């Protein structure tokens, strides 16, 4: 990491801690003495953005805008008192980092804290998604950017291979009990194809059960009870 870049990152994290300390009068320091520290989550969010940054056009790098941090039951219980404050401050930190690095996001920045009963105390996990929400102030899709549209939400396909599923491993998470943890993948190219990845309930394209199919503008992809529409951009 470049020295200047490192100093900027540390500066953001220091300001983040200072804001939290002023808001809750040091309660965070006491509550998290031996467990997850809020600044650890903040640093992990910055790393997640850097790791998942995707160059889509010259001078334009897209990063995720939806971040979910899974916490152990113990840490989640401890955080519940401060959840709203911490989620808001983490979103502010992400926004500042996006501006500092010149990144592009495709929708409103959201940070959520979630409970994962499989995690041990002191362990947390961050996963993210580039999601374009449809609202009056949402940015327009990038020219030529393929997407999968689920109701009022656009899921930009910013990678060559995008995995869909219910689990944390998926690039696009689908909250549907009929969807496998990693259900299928979309490979963007000429042509763009969707492939089943050994899912339990299978994959349908335009109403037909398939293991692999070519997608064209307007194709419907159904997994579980969820149907998404492919738009080529």
Short mmCIF file of C-alpha atoms in Angstrom, two decimals, residues 13-227:
data_model
loop_
_atom_site.label_atom_id
_atom_site.label_comp_id
_atom_site.label_asym_id
_atom_site.label_seq_id
_atom_site.Cartn_x
_atom_site.Cartn_y
_atom_site.Cartn_z
CA UNK A 13 -10.70 5.15 10.35
CA UNK A 14 -9.51 7.56 13.06
CA UNK A 15 -12.33 9.99 12.25
CA UNK A 16 -14.80 7.10 12.27
CA UNK A 17 -13.70 6.08 15.78
CA UNK A 18 -13.78 9.67 17.01
CA UNK A 19 -17.34 10.19 15.77
CA UNK A 20 -18.55 6.99 17.44
CA UNK A 21 -16.80 7.86 20.69
CA UNK A 22 -18.42 11.30 20.79
CA UNK A 23 -21.87 9.85 20.01
CA UNK A 24 -21.93 7.17 22.67
CA UNK A 25 -19.46 8.60 25.21
CA UNK A 26 -17.02 5.74 25.00
CA UNK A 27 -19.66 3.01 25.25
CA UNK A 28 -18.26 1.25 22.20
CA UNK A 29 -14.82 0.94 23.75
CA UNK A 30 -16.30 -0.68 26.84
CA UNK A 31 -18.77 -2.92 25.01
CA UNK A 32 -16.21 -4.28 22.59
CA UNK A 33 -13.25 -4.68 24.87
CA UNK A 34 -12.67 -8.34 23.96
CA UNK A 35 -15.01 -8.85 21.00
CA UNK A 36 -15.46 -7.34 17.55
CA UNK A 37 -14.27 -3.76 17.36
CA UNK A 38 -16.26 -1.37 15.12
CA UNK A 39 -13.02 -0.14 13.53
CA UNK A 40 -12.29 -3.75 12.46
CA UNK A 41 -15.59 -3.81 10.57
CA UNK A 42 -14.80 -0.43 9.02
CA UNK A 43 -11.38 -1.62 7.82
CA UNK A 44 -12.96 -4.80 6.42
CA UNK A 45 -15.47 -2.73 4.42
CA UNK A 46 -12.65 -0.72 2.86
CA UNK A 47 -10.80 -3.92 1.96
CA UNK A 48 -13.99 -5.38 0.46
CA UNK A 49 -14.32 -2.34 -1.83
CA UNK A 50 -10.71 -2.56 -2.97
CA UNK A 51 -10.89 -6.32 -3.53
CA UNK A 52 -14.12 -6.15 -5.53
CA UNK A 53 -13.39 -3.00 -7.54
CA UNK A 54 -14.15 -3.61 -11.23
CA UNK A 55 -12.98 -1.36 -14.06
CA UNK A 56 -15.93 -1.06 -16.45
CA UNK A 57 -14.72 1.81 -18.61
CA UNK A 58 -11.54 3.82 -18.77
CA UNK A 59 -11.30 5.90 -15.63
CA UNK A 60 -14.46 4.40 -14.12
CA UNK A 61 -14.19 1.75 -11.42
CA UNK A 62 -17.35 0.31 -9.90
CA UNK A 63 -17.45 -0.98 -6.32
CA UNK A 64 -20.29 -2.57 -4.34
CA UNK A 65 -22.83 -0.34 -2.65
CA UNK A 66 -24.63 -2.92 -0.47
CA UNK A 67 -22.61 -4.38 2.40
CA UNK A 68 -23.78 -6.97 4.92
CA UNK A 69 -21.65 -7.82 7.95
CA UNK A 70 -22.46 -11.13 9.62
CA UNK A 71 -21.84 -11.22 13.37
CA UNK A 72 -21.81 -14.00 15.93
CA UNK A 73 -24.82 -14.19 18.29
CA UNK A 74 -22.77 -12.72 21.14
CA UNK A 75 -21.48 -9.79 19.10
CA UNK A 76 -24.89 -9.22 17.51
CA UNK A 77 -26.54 -9.04 20.94
CA UNK A 78 -23.91 -6.59 22.14
CA UNK A 79 -24.27 -4.44 19.02
CA UNK A 80 -28.06 -4.34 19.01
CA UNK A 81 -28.16 -1.27 21.27
CA UNK A 82 -25.99 0.69 18.83
CA UNK A 83 -27.12 -0.90 15.55
CA UNK A 84 -28.68 2.17 13.92
CA UNK A 85 -25.80 4.45 14.90
CA UNK A 86 -23.14 2.03 13.76
CA UNK A 87 -24.82 1.21 10.44
CA UNK A 88 -25.20 4.93 9.72
CA UNK A 89 -21.59 5.72 10.59
CA UNK A 90 -20.27 2.77 8.57
CA UNK A 91 -22.27 3.97 5.57
CA UNK A 92 -20.74 7.44 6.02
CA UNK A 93 -17.26 5.93 6.12
CA UNK A 94 -17.95 3.92 2.94
CA UNK A 95 -19.22 7.07 1.22
CA UNK A 96 -16.11 9.01 2.23
CA UNK A 97 -13.85 6.21 0.99
CA UNK A 98 -15.67 6.01 -2.35
CA UNK A 99 -15.17 9.74 -2.86
CA UNK A 100 -11.54 9.60 -1.72
CA UNK A 101 -10.65 6.78 -4.13
CA UNK A 102 -12.71 8.10 -7.05
CA UNK A 103 -14.84 4.95 -7.16
CA UNK A 104 -18.29 4.71 -8.75
CA UNK A 105 -21.35 3.17 -7.10
CA UNK A 106 -24.52 2.25 -8.97
CA UNK A 107 -27.02 2.95 -6.22
CA UNK A 108 -27.46 4.17 -2.65
CA UNK A 109 -24.84 2.96 -0.17
CA UNK A 110 -26.26 0.64 2.48
CA UNK A 111 -24.50 -1.10 5.36
CA UNK A 112 -26.38 -3.74 7.35
CA UNK A 113 -25.43 -5.80 10.37
CA UNK A 114 -26.81 -9.35 10.42
CA UNK A 115 -26.74 -12.32 12.78
CA UNK A 116 -25.11 -15.61 11.82
CA UNK A 117 -25.49 -18.34 14.43
CA UNK A 118 -22.62 -20.34 12.91
CA UNK A 119 -20.00 -17.70 13.80
CA UNK A 120 -17.98 -17.71 17.01
CA UNK A 121 -17.59 -14.67 19.22
CA UNK A 122 -15.10 -12.20 17.78
CA UNK A 123 -15.45 -13.53 14.23
CA UNK A 124 -17.34 -11.61 11.55
CA UNK A 125 -17.75 -11.82 7.80
CA UNK A 126 -18.40 -9.12 5.19
CA UNK A 127 -20.07 -9.73 1.85
CA UNK A 128 -21.25 -7.19 -0.69
CA UNK A 129 -23.08 -6.58 -3.92
CA UNK A 130 -23.25 -3.88 -6.59
CA UNK A 131 -26.98 -3.23 -6.66
CA UNK A 132 -28.85 -0.55 -8.55
CA UNK A 133 -32.06 0.41 -6.78
CA UNK A 134 -34.75 2.13 -8.81
CA UNK A 135 -35.66 5.48 -7.30
CA UNK A 136 -35.92 9.09 -8.36
CA UNK A 137 -32.30 9.83 -7.48
CA UNK A 138 -30.76 6.51 -8.61
CA UNK A 139 -28.03 6.85 -11.26
CA UNK A 140 -28.78 5.66 -14.77
CA UNK A 141 -27.24 2.35 -15.85
CA UNK A 142 -23.81 2.65 -17.41
CA UNK A 143 -23.89 2.52 -21.22
CA UNK A 144 -23.67 -1.08 -22.37
CA UNK A 145 -23.91 -2.42 -18.81
CA UNK A 146 -25.78 -5.76 -18.74
CA UNK A 147 -28.05 -6.29 -15.75
CA UNK A 148 -30.45 -8.73 -14.16
CA UNK A 149 -33.60 -7.00 -12.97
CA UNK A 150 -35.60 -8.34 -10.06
CA UNK A 151 -38.75 -6.26 -9.62
CA UNK A 152 -37.53 -2.77 -8.73
CA UNK A 153 -33.88 -3.71 -8.28
CA UNK A 154 -31.18 -3.85 -10.94
CA UNK A 155 -28.22 -6.18 -10.37
CA UNK A 156 -25.38 -4.97 -12.64
CA UNK A 157 -23.24 -7.74 -14.11
CA UNK A 158 -19.91 -5.98 -13.59
CA UNK A 159 -17.82 -9.16 -13.66
CA UNK A 160 -17.19 -11.62 -16.46
CA UNK A 161 -18.65 -14.37 -14.27
CA UNK A 162 -21.36 -13.57 -11.71
CA UNK A 163 -22.67 -16.21 -9.32
CA UNK A 164 -26.25 -16.13 -8.07
CA UNK A 165 -27.47 -17.87 -4.94
CA UNK A 166 -28.71 -17.65 -1.37
CA UNK A 167 -25.32 -18.05 0.32
CA UNK A 168 -22.52 -15.67 1.18
CA UNK A 169 -20.42 -17.03 -1.69
CA UNK A 170 -22.82 -15.60 -4.29
CA UNK A 171 -22.12 -12.28 -6.01
CA UNK A 172 -25.87 -11.63 -6.26
CA UNK A 173 -27.73 -12.90 -3.21
CA UNK A 174 -31.31 -14.07 -3.69
CA UNK A 175 -33.36 -14.31 -0.50
CA UNK A 176 -35.48 -17.27 -1.56
CA UNK A 177 -35.61 -20.63 0.28
CA UNK A 178 -35.90 -22.43 -3.07
CA UNK A 179 -32.54 -21.07 -4.20
CA UNK A 180 -29.33 -23.01 -3.50
CA UNK A 181 -26.38 -21.37 -1.77
CA UNK A 182 -24.60 -21.07 -5.13
CA UNK A 183 -27.33 -21.76 -7.66
CA UNK A 184 -26.12 -20.65 -11.08
CA UNK A 185 -23.70 -18.32 -12.84
CA UNK A 186 -23.97 -15.80 -15.65
CA UNK A 187 -20.99 -15.55 -17.99
CA UNK A 188 -20.99 -12.25 -19.88
CA UNK A 189 -19.66 -12.48 -23.41
CA UNK A 190 -20.69 -13.06 -26.99
CA UNK A 191 -23.02 -14.70 -26.30
CA UNK A 192 -23.89 -14.30 -22.64
CA UNK A 193 -24.86 -17.61 -21.05
CA UNK A 194 -26.34 -18.79 -17.76
CA UNK A 195 -25.31 -22.14 -16.25
CA UNK A 196 -26.81 -24.22 -13.47
CA UNK A 197 -24.21 -25.09 -10.81
CA UNK A 198 -25.76 -28.32 -9.55
CA UNK A 199 -28.62 -26.58 -7.75
CA UNK A 200 -31.31 -28.51 -5.92
CA UNK A 201 -34.32 -27.03 -7.72
CA UNK A 202 -32.81 -26.34 -11.12
CA UNK A 203 -32.81 -23.42 -13.53
CA UNK A 204 -35.38 -22.21 -16.06
CA UNK A 205 -34.85 -19.74 -18.91
CA UNK A 206 -37.91 -18.31 -20.66
CA UNK A 207 -40.03 -20.96 -18.96
CA UNK A 208 -37.97 -23.99 -20.05
CA UNK A 209 -35.87 -26.10 -17.69
CA UNK A 210 -32.21 -25.96 -18.74
CA UNK A 211 -28.72 -26.64 -17.44
CA UNK A 212 -27.23 -23.95 -19.69
CA UNK A 213 -28.78 -21.39 -22.03
CA UNK A 214 -27.91 -18.31 -24.06
CA UNK A 215 -29.39 -15.05 -22.78
CA UNK A 216 -30.71 -12.32 -25.05
CA UNK A 217 -32.25 -9.01 -24.11
CA UNK A 218 -35.50 -9.73 -22.27
CA UNK A 219 -34.71 -13.35 -21.35
CA UNK A 220 -36.20 -14.47 -18.03
CA UNK A 221 -34.12 -16.48 -15.57
CA UNK A 222 -36.04 -18.35 -12.86
CA UNK A 223 -34.42 -19.89 -9.81
CA UNK A 224 -36.58 -21.05 -6.93
CA UNK A 225 -39.60 -18.74 -6.89
CA UNK A 226 -37.58 -15.77 -8.16
CA UNK A 227 -37.62 -14.56 -11.76
#
